Short mmCIF file of C-alpha atoms in Angstrom, two decimals:
data_model
loop_
_atom_site.label_atom_id
_atom_site.label_comp_id
_atom_site.label_asym_id
_atom_site.label_seq_id
_atom_site.Cartn_x
_atom_site.Cartn_y
_atom_site.Cartn_z
CA MET A 1 -85.06 195.94 69.19
CA THR A 2 -81.57 194.58 69.72
CA ASN A 3 -79.77 193.21 66.69
CA PRO A 4 -79.04 189.60 67.71
CA GLU A 5 -75.92 189.44 65.59
CA ARG A 6 -74.43 192.36 67.51
CA ASP A 7 -75.70 191.58 70.99
CA PRO A 8 -72.51 191.88 73.08
CA ARG A 9 -73.86 189.52 75.77
CA LEU A 10 -74.48 186.85 73.17
CA GLU A 11 -70.99 187.36 71.77
CA ILE A 12 -69.51 186.83 75.24
CA PHE A 13 -71.74 183.80 75.80
CA GLU A 14 -70.69 182.27 72.52
CA ARG A 15 -67.03 182.91 73.24
CA GLU A 16 -66.98 181.70 76.85
CA ALA A 17 -69.79 179.15 77.14
CA MET A 18 -70.33 177.65 73.70
CA ALA A 19 -66.64 176.71 73.58
CA HIS A 20 -67.46 173.92 76.05
CA LEU A 21 -70.40 172.46 74.13
CA GLU A 22 -68.53 169.48 72.73
CA ASN A 23 -67.09 168.67 76.17
CA LEU A 24 -70.56 168.76 77.71
CA LEU A 25 -72.08 166.68 74.93
CA ARG A 26 -69.42 163.98 75.26
CA THR A 27 -70.06 163.72 79.00
CA ALA A 28 -73.83 163.88 78.58
CA VAL A 29 -73.82 160.89 76.23
CA HIS A 30 -72.37 158.77 79.02
CA LEU A 31 -74.59 160.31 81.68
CA VAL A 32 -77.90 159.66 79.93
CA GLY A 33 -76.97 156.78 77.65
CA SER A 34 -78.01 158.03 74.20
CA VAL A 35 -76.94 160.73 71.76
CA GLY A 36 -80.48 162.00 71.25
CA ARG A 37 -81.16 162.49 74.96
CA ALA A 38 -77.69 163.95 75.44
CA GLU A 39 -78.38 166.57 72.76
CA ASP A 40 -81.63 167.50 74.51
CA VAL A 41 -79.79 167.78 77.83
CA VAL A 42 -77.06 169.97 76.34
CA GLN A 43 -79.58 172.18 74.54
CA GLU A 44 -81.53 172.69 77.77
CA THR A 45 -78.27 173.33 79.63
CA PHE A 46 -77.29 176.17 77.31
CA LEU A 47 -80.75 177.69 77.34
CA ARG A 48 -80.71 177.73 81.14
CA ALA A 49 -77.16 179.07 81.16
CA TRP A 50 -78.19 181.89 78.84
CA LYS A 51 -81.22 182.66 81.01
CA HIS A 52 -78.96 183.01 84.05
CA PHE A 53 -75.97 184.46 82.26
CA ASP A 54 -76.31 187.66 84.31
CA SER A 55 -75.29 185.66 87.38
CA TYR A 56 -72.13 184.39 85.70
CA GLU A 57 -69.00 186.40 86.29
CA SER A 58 -66.91 186.62 83.15
CA GLY A 59 -63.51 184.99 83.45
CA THR A 60 -64.49 182.61 86.29
CA ASN A 61 -64.87 178.86 85.96
CA CYS A 62 -67.39 178.79 83.12
CA ARG A 63 -66.90 175.08 82.42
CA GLY A 64 -67.66 174.17 86.05
CA TRP A 65 -70.71 176.45 86.02
CA LEU A 66 -72.04 174.78 82.85
CA PHE A 67 -71.42 171.29 84.22
CA ARG A 68 -73.32 172.19 87.40
CA ILE A 69 -76.27 173.34 85.30
CA MET A 70 -76.07 170.21 83.17
CA PHE A 71 -76.18 167.92 86.20
CA ASN A 72 -79.22 169.84 87.46
CA VAL A 73 -80.87 169.28 84.08
CA VAL A 74 -80.06 165.56 84.22
CA HIS A 75 -81.38 165.27 87.79
CA ALA A 76 -84.57 167.09 86.84
CA GLU A 77 -85.04 164.81 83.87
CA ARG A 78 -84.52 161.72 85.99
CA ALA A 79 -86.96 163.02 88.57
CA ARG A 80 -89.59 163.42 85.85
CA THR A 81 -89.18 159.94 84.45
CA VAL A 82 -90.33 156.99 86.51
CA LYS A 83 -87.26 155.11 87.62
CA LEU A 84 -88.49 151.73 86.49
CA SER A 85 -85.29 151.00 84.62
CA GLU A 86 -83.01 151.62 87.57
CA VAL A 87 -81.78 148.55 89.38
CA PRO A 88 -81.14 149.14 93.10
CA PHE A 89 -77.43 149.26 93.79
CA ASP A 90 -76.20 146.49 96.03
CA GLU A 91 -73.02 147.54 97.88
CA SER A 92 -72.14 143.91 98.57
CA ASP A 93 -71.60 143.42 94.83
CA LEU A 94 -68.43 145.46 95.09
CA GLY A 95 -66.36 142.67 96.58
CA ASP A 96 -64.28 142.70 99.70
CA GLY A 97 -61.43 145.02 98.72
CA HIS A 98 -61.81 148.20 100.70
CA LEU A 99 -58.52 149.96 100.13
CA LEU A 100 -57.43 150.38 96.56
CA GLY A 101 -55.40 147.36 95.66
CA ALA A 102 -56.57 145.13 98.47
CA ASN A 103 -56.89 142.52 95.75
CA VAL A 104 -54.06 141.55 93.44
CA PRO A 105 -53.17 144.54 91.26
CA PHE A 106 -54.59 144.31 87.80
CA THR A 107 -53.07 145.96 84.77
CA PRO A 108 -55.56 146.30 81.92
CA ARG A 109 -53.41 144.60 79.30
CA GLY A 110 -55.41 143.29 76.39
CA ILE A 111 -58.33 145.48 77.38
CA GLU A 112 -59.51 147.79 74.65
CA GLY A 113 -61.00 151.23 74.84
CA ARG A 114 -64.51 150.04 74.15
CA ASP A 115 -64.25 147.50 77.01
CA ILE A 116 -63.51 150.20 79.55
CA LEU A 117 -66.23 152.50 78.17
CA GLU A 118 -68.72 149.62 78.38
CA ALA A 119 -67.63 149.02 81.95
CA VAL A 120 -68.15 152.70 82.77
CA ASP A 121 -71.64 152.56 81.31
CA LYS A 122 -72.45 149.68 83.69
CA LEU A 123 -71.66 151.76 86.79
CA THR A 124 -74.40 153.36 88.84
CA ASP A 125 -75.29 156.91 87.83
CA GLU A 126 -73.53 158.36 90.88
CA HIS A 127 -70.31 156.41 90.40
CA ARG A 128 -70.19 156.99 86.65
CA ALA A 129 -70.72 160.73 87.09
CA VAL A 130 -67.90 161.23 89.56
CA LEU A 131 -65.45 158.99 87.69
CA TRP A 132 -66.15 160.84 84.46
CA LEU A 133 -65.80 164.27 86.05
CA VAL A 134 -62.46 163.50 87.70
CA ALA A 135 -60.77 160.97 85.41
CA VAL A 136 -61.98 162.21 82.02
CA ASP A 137 -62.98 165.86 82.41
CA GLY A 138 -60.17 166.58 84.86
CA PHE A 139 -62.19 168.37 87.53
CA SER A 140 -60.73 168.57 91.05
CA TYR A 141 -62.48 166.92 94.00
CA ARG A 142 -63.72 170.36 95.13
CA GLU A 143 -65.07 171.25 91.67
CA SER A 144 -66.73 167.83 91.34
CA ALA A 145 -68.30 168.21 94.78
CA ASP A 146 -69.69 171.62 93.77
CA ILE A 147 -71.00 170.29 90.46
CA LEU A 148 -72.69 167.28 92.06
CA GLY A 149 -73.79 169.09 95.22
CA VAL A 150 -72.22 166.52 97.56
CA PRO A 151 -69.41 166.69 100.17
CA ILE A 152 -65.82 166.07 99.05
CA GLY A 153 -65.71 162.89 101.14
CA THR A 154 -68.57 161.51 99.09
CA VAL A 155 -66.74 162.35 95.86
CA MET A 156 -63.67 160.50 97.12
CA SER A 157 -65.54 157.41 98.29
CA ARG A 158 -67.66 157.20 95.12
CA LEU A 159 -64.54 157.59 93.00
CA HIS A 160 -62.80 154.87 94.97
CA ARG A 161 -65.71 152.50 94.52
CA ALA A 162 -66.12 153.38 90.86
CA ARG A 163 -62.49 152.49 90.16
CA LEU A 164 -62.79 149.23 92.09
CA GLU A 165 -65.93 148.35 90.18
CA ILE A 166 -64.28 149.11 86.83
CA ARG A 167 -61.41 146.80 87.74
CA ARG A 168 -63.84 144.09 88.79
CA LEU A 169 -65.83 144.41 85.56
CA LEU A 170 -62.69 144.34 83.42
CA GLN A 171 -61.37 141.31 85.29
CA THR A 172 -64.69 139.57 84.73
CA GLU A 173 -64.54 140.56 81.07
CA ARG A 174 -61.03 139.17 80.74
CA THR A 175 -61.62 135.91 82.59
CA GLY A 176 -65.21 135.37 81.55
CA MET B 1 -45.45 154.53 105.85
CA ASN B 2 -46.64 150.98 105.20
CA CYS B 3 -48.60 149.56 102.27
CA ASP B 4 -52.05 150.03 103.84
CA GLU B 5 -51.46 153.70 104.41
CA ALA B 6 -49.88 154.14 100.97
CA ARG B 7 -52.94 152.57 99.33
CA GLY B 8 -55.12 155.01 101.21
CA LEU B 9 -53.21 157.88 99.59
CA ILE B 10 -52.67 156.52 96.09
CA GLN B 11 -56.05 157.69 94.80
CA CYS B 12 -55.40 161.28 95.92
CA TYR B 13 -51.92 161.12 94.36
CA LEU B 14 -53.39 159.78 91.13
CA ASP B 15 -55.83 162.70 91.02
CA ASN B 16 -53.24 165.37 91.96
CA GLU B 17 -55.06 165.98 95.24
CA LEU B 18 -52.35 164.94 97.68
CA ASP B 19 -50.55 167.61 99.69
CA GLU B 20 -46.80 168.04 99.39
CA LEU B 21 -45.88 166.34 102.65
CA ASN B 22 -47.90 163.20 102.00
CA THR B 23 -46.69 163.13 98.39
CA LEU B 24 -43.09 163.01 99.57
CA ASP B 25 -43.91 160.24 102.06
CA LEU B 26 -45.77 158.28 99.42
CA LEU B 27 -42.99 158.62 96.83
CA LYS B 28 -40.49 157.46 99.42
CA HIS B 29 -42.62 154.41 100.11
CA LEU B 30 -43.08 153.70 96.39
CA GLU B 31 -39.31 153.69 95.88
CA ALA B 32 -38.86 151.03 98.51
CA CYS B 33 -41.98 148.92 97.99
CA ALA B 34 -42.33 146.02 95.60
CA ARG B 35 -46.16 145.95 95.31
CA CYS B 36 -47.50 149.49 95.60
CA PRO B 37 -45.84 150.85 92.42
CA GLU B 38 -47.55 148.06 90.51
CA LEU B 39 -50.89 149.15 91.95
CA LEU B 40 -50.26 152.78 91.07
CA ASP B 41 -49.20 151.82 87.54
CA SER B 42 -52.32 149.72 87.03
CA LEU B 43 -54.62 152.51 88.21
CA MET B 44 -52.81 155.06 86.06
CA SER B 45 -53.10 152.73 83.05
CA GLN B 46 -56.80 152.25 83.77
CA ASP B 47 -57.43 156.00 83.98
CA ARG B 48 -55.26 156.73 80.93
CA LEU B 49 -57.11 154.14 78.86
CA LEU B 50 -60.44 155.55 80.00
CA LYS B 51 -59.48 159.12 79.14
CA GLN B 52 -57.96 158.23 75.77
CA SER B 53 -60.97 156.11 74.84
CA ALA B 54 -63.42 158.80 75.92
CA LEU B 55 -61.65 161.53 73.99
CA ALA B 56 -61.24 159.32 70.94
CA GLN B 57 -64.99 158.89 70.65
CA GLU B 58 -66.35 161.03 67.85
CA VAL B 59 -68.99 163.49 68.96
CA ASN B 60 -70.89 165.37 66.32
CA SER B 61 -71.68 168.60 68.11
CA GLY B 62 -72.57 170.49 64.91
CA PRO B 63 -76.35 169.95 64.88
CA VAL B 64 -76.89 170.74 68.55
CA ARG B 65 -74.58 173.76 68.34
CA ALA B 66 -76.54 175.14 65.37
CA LYS B 67 -79.85 174.49 67.16
CA VAL B 68 -78.70 176.16 70.38
CA LEU B 69 -77.38 179.20 68.51
CA THR B 70 -80.62 179.58 66.57
CA LEU B 71 -82.64 179.44 69.80
CA LEU B 72 -80.30 181.83 71.60
CA ARG B 73 -80.37 184.38 68.77
CA ALA B 74 -84.14 184.19 68.62
CA HIS B 75 -84.28 184.61 72.38
CA ALA B 76 -81.82 187.49 72.34
CA SER B 77 -83.81 189.28 69.64
CA GLN B 78 -86.95 189.32 71.78
CA PRO B 79 -87.47 192.51 73.76
CA SER B 80 -87.18 192.12 77.49
CA ARG B 81 -90.47 191.26 79.20
CA PHE B 82 -89.71 193.89 81.78
CA PRO B 83 -88.92 197.54 81.23
CA PHE B 84 -85.35 198.41 82.14
CA HIS B 85 -86.24 200.30 85.30
CA LEU B 86 -88.19 197.28 86.58
CA THR B 87 -85.23 195.01 85.94
CA ARG B 88 -83.07 197.39 87.92
CA LEU B 89 -85.71 197.46 90.64
CA ARG B 90 -85.70 193.67 90.80
CA ARG B 91 -81.92 193.69 91.09
CA PHE B 92 -82.09 196.27 93.83
CA VAL B 93 -84.67 194.19 95.72
CA ALA B 94 -82.53 191.08 95.33
CA VAL B 95 -79.41 192.82 96.63
CA ALA B 96 -81.33 194.41 99.50
CA SER B 97 -82.85 191.04 100.43
CA LEU B 98 -79.45 189.38 100.44
CA ALA B 99 -78.04 192.16 102.59
CA ALA B 100 -80.94 191.79 105.04
CA ILE B 101 -80.44 188.03 105.23
CA GLY B 102 -76.72 188.59 105.81
CA VAL B 103 -77.42 190.93 108.71
CA LEU B 104 -79.91 188.49 110.23
CA VAL B 105 -77.45 185.62 109.96
CA TRP B 106 -74.70 187.79 111.46
CA LEU B 107 -76.95 188.81 114.35
CA PHE B 108 -78.80 185.61 115.12
CA GLY B 109 -77.09 182.69 113.52
CA PRO B 110 -73.36 182.64 114.11
CA GLU B 111 -73.46 178.88 114.24
CA PHE B 112 -74.55 178.82 110.59
CA LYS B 113 -71.25 180.36 109.62
CA SER B 114 -69.30 177.72 111.47
CA PHE B 115 -66.98 175.42 109.68
CA HIS B 116 -68.40 172.66 111.82
CA GLU B 117 -71.85 172.77 110.24
CA LYS B 118 -70.35 171.71 106.93
CA ALA B 119 -68.06 169.27 108.66
CA TYR B 120 -70.99 167.58 110.46
CA ALA B 121 -72.81 167.02 107.18
CA ALA B 122 -69.64 165.73 105.57
CA ILE B 123 -68.68 163.29 108.32
CA VAL B 124 -72.19 161.84 108.44
CA ALA B 125 -72.07 161.37 104.67
CA ASP B 126 -68.62 159.81 105.00
CA HIS B 127 -69.77 157.55 107.82
CA ALA B 128 -72.85 156.42 105.91
CA ASP B 129 -70.83 155.94 102.74
CA HIS B 130 -67.95 154.00 104.25
CA CYS B 131 -69.76 152.03 106.89
CA SER B 132 -71.65 149.65 104.68
CA TYR B 133 -71.41 146.59 106.92
CA GLU B 134 -71.50 144.07 104.11
CA GLU B 135 -68.69 145.79 102.28
CA THR B 136 -66.16 146.32 105.01
CA LYS B 137 -67.08 144.05 107.89
CA ASP B 138 -63.96 141.91 107.44
CA ALA B 139 -61.54 144.79 106.98
CA ARG B 140 -59.17 145.37 109.91
CA SER B 141 -55.99 147.40 110.16
CA SER B 142 -52.92 146.00 111.89
CA ARG B 143 -52.40 146.94 115.53
CA THR B 144 -49.01 148.53 114.78
CA GLU B 145 -50.48 150.67 112.02
CA LEU B 146 -53.44 151.67 114.20
CA ASP B 147 -51.20 152.74 117.06
CA ARG B 148 -49.00 154.75 114.73
CA LEU B 149 -51.98 156.57 113.19
CA VAL B 150 -53.71 157.38 116.49
CA ALA B 151 -50.41 158.75 117.78
CA GLN B 152 -50.09 160.94 114.70
CA TYR B 153 -53.69 162.17 114.54
CA GLY B 154 -54.73 162.12 118.20
CA LYS B 155 -51.55 162.03 120.30
CA LEU B 156 -52.82 158.76 121.77
CA SER B 157 -50.37 156.15 122.99
CA ASN B 158 -52.55 153.34 121.66
CA THR B 159 -55.78 152.74 119.77
CA PRO B 160 -59.00 153.45 121.69
CA ASP B 161 -60.38 150.15 122.96
CA LEU B 162 -64.16 149.98 122.55
CA THR B 163 -64.56 146.32 123.51
CA PRO B 164 -66.40 147.38 126.72
CA PHE B 165 -69.02 148.78 124.37
CA GLY B 166 -69.11 145.58 122.32
CA TYR B 167 -66.98 146.70 119.37
CA ASP B 168 -64.11 144.78 117.72
CA GLU B 169 -60.79 146.16 116.53
CA PRO B 170 -61.29 149.07 114.11
CA HIS B 171 -60.35 149.58 110.49
CA ALA B 172 -58.46 152.83 109.84
CA PHE B 173 -57.86 155.13 106.94
CA VAL B 174 -57.09 158.79 106.39
CA CYS B 175 -59.80 160.92 104.78
CA LYS B 176 -60.41 164.58 104.00
CA ILE B 177 -63.32 166.48 105.54
CA GLU B 178 -63.67 170.05 104.27
CA GLU B 179 -60.05 169.96 103.05
CA ILE B 180 -58.77 168.83 106.48
CA GLN B 181 -57.25 165.41 106.98
CA TYR B 182 -58.77 163.20 109.64
CA LEU B 183 -58.02 159.72 110.82
CA HIS B 184 -61.23 157.73 110.34
CA LEU B 185 -61.60 154.64 112.55
CA ILE B 186 -64.53 152.33 111.84
CA TYR B 187 -65.49 149.98 114.66
CA TYR B 188 -67.67 146.95 114.01
CA ARG B 189 -69.63 144.60 116.18
CA GLN B 190 -71.42 141.36 115.53
CA LYS B 191 -74.87 142.87 115.80
CA GLY B 192 -75.77 146.45 115.10
CA GLN B 193 -74.41 149.23 112.97
CA PRO B 194 -70.72 150.28 112.86
CA LEU B 195 -69.43 153.31 114.69
CA SER B 196 -67.03 155.93 113.31
CA VAL B 197 -64.40 157.95 115.12
CA PHE B 198 -62.82 160.87 113.24
CA MET B 199 -59.81 162.50 114.90
CA ARG B 200 -57.23 165.15 114.15
CA LEU B 201 -54.85 167.50 115.93
CA THR B 202 -56.02 171.08 116.29
CA ASP B 203 -54.61 174.41 117.43
CA ALA B 204 -57.46 174.93 119.88
CA SER B 205 -56.32 174.00 123.36
CA SER B 206 -58.64 173.14 126.20
CA GLU B 207 -57.52 171.22 129.25
CA SER B 208 -61.08 170.43 130.28
CA LEU B 209 -63.03 167.66 128.61
CA GLN B 210 -65.87 169.03 126.48
CA VAL B 211 -68.47 166.97 124.64
CA ALA B 212 -71.33 168.27 122.49
CA LEU B 213 -74.12 166.15 120.99
CA ARG B 214 -76.19 166.74 117.89
CA ARG B 215 -78.31 164.66 115.54
CA ARG B 216 -78.11 164.53 111.79
CA ASP B 217 -80.35 162.25 109.78
CA ARG B 218 -80.44 158.95 111.69
CA PHE B 219 -77.06 159.43 113.34
CA VAL B 220 -75.81 160.92 116.59
CA ILE B 221 -72.61 162.98 116.47
CA ALA B 222 -70.62 163.52 119.64
CA SER B 223 -67.93 166.14 119.08
CA ALA B 224 -65.26 166.29 121.72
CA TRP B 225 -61.98 168.11 122.13
CA LYS B 226 -59.21 168.41 124.65
CA SER B 227 -55.51 169.12 124.73
CA GLY B 228 -55.08 170.07 121.10
CA ALA B 229 -57.01 167.12 119.68
CA GLU B 230 -60.52 167.03 118.26
CA LEU B 231 -62.69 164.05 117.54
CA PHE B 232 -66.15 163.19 116.29
CA VAL B 233 -67.95 159.98 117.18
CA VAL B 234 -70.74 159.09 114.75
CA SER B 235 -73.12 156.27 115.63
CA SER B 236 -76.65 154.95 115.41
CA LEU B 237 -76.70 154.47 119.20
CA ALA B 238 -78.58 156.45 121.82
CA ASP B 239 -77.26 159.90 122.74
CA GLN B 240 -75.98 158.81 126.14
CA GLU B 241 -74.05 155.80 124.86
CA THR B 242 -72.46 157.84 122.06
CA SER B 243 -71.50 160.50 124.58
CA ASP B 244 -70.00 157.86 126.91
CA ILE B 245 -67.86 156.49 124.11
CA ALA B 246 -66.62 159.97 123.16
CA ARG B 247 -65.80 160.73 126.80
CA ALA B 248 -63.98 157.41 127.18
CA ILE B 249 -61.75 158.26 124.22
CA VAL B 250 -61.16 161.92 125.05
CA ALA B 251 -60.39 161.14 128.68
CA ARG B 252 -57.23 159.43 127.45
CA LEU B 253 -55.97 162.48 125.52
#
């Protein structure tokens, strides 16, 4: 029997994959909306990653690989749960600004961190995911497209709409 | 570069995704423009605030880390369900299967390797994503800007006129499909779905007009190329009408 403390594969996994656990957990909290569910998602992510660790090539983009697994876990979880809580997204709610800045530019003065995080949590799952990947986790459009399994054009348009929606929500917050 | 075009590029600049040439153009515009720098600043502030707030949130990863490590160590301590030689056999079968699939694709499916297959999926997604009628029905680009863009991306002397097909003036912006920049024109009409035209310059040269039709989801794609320019027309119309529109545009190249 292998001694688990000396298993070289586990040592590599801990060094390369577990280093990203906090990053994944932080993102998962905003993806699924609660710390408890986020912990379950992250735990399942690492168990799946370990199961398929043979397919991972050491030294490549481990963080991107883990995020792709995590989004698969989240999608699978959503598919299992009945989507009664999801409100259909109405594109017309976005307002009439198509290009960034079609409306008067808005600088978020007086807006606090919690306001913008609350606004992010009000976005649709798709828009929140792409905004978080690019603006917070710093993934490129190509990496985000690979993680989400969508074309780059979709990443760009969702990102564009997410930013517009954040501005609209913050403006509403400020004026309302 | 005018403000409309600059706004189309600001997001890519903000995300470090803009190529060098467009970055220089955009920076030049920002130096001379009174409004666009304010927009860029506001978006940068918004993103900065989001990132700072997100990273400032305390996340207690200790319990889940301990739980994962316990599970992994327990898992690692279990003997493999398969003897080693069977694992190797499975790997061999997997590699052999992949090699066989590769040979089959090479022999019988060269079209699957084509860049265009990915591009078709991407432009349909882009069309469906951008062409929400309620969202953009009132958006129109200026005639001067349209003419400048179609000259740059399609070598056309002026913007394709689709009024004979019942469409109004288009709205234009530059987008990336599979890392390649295209000019995306969205044409609207009072009744019915919008129509998209994607165009770019290409190295491939063909003096004869060529049009190919294919369907993806609920859309028809007419791809056409001639004289160093390539375009895709994406619509919800019938095949023939989509083809006619593509031919009408390409005939002017």
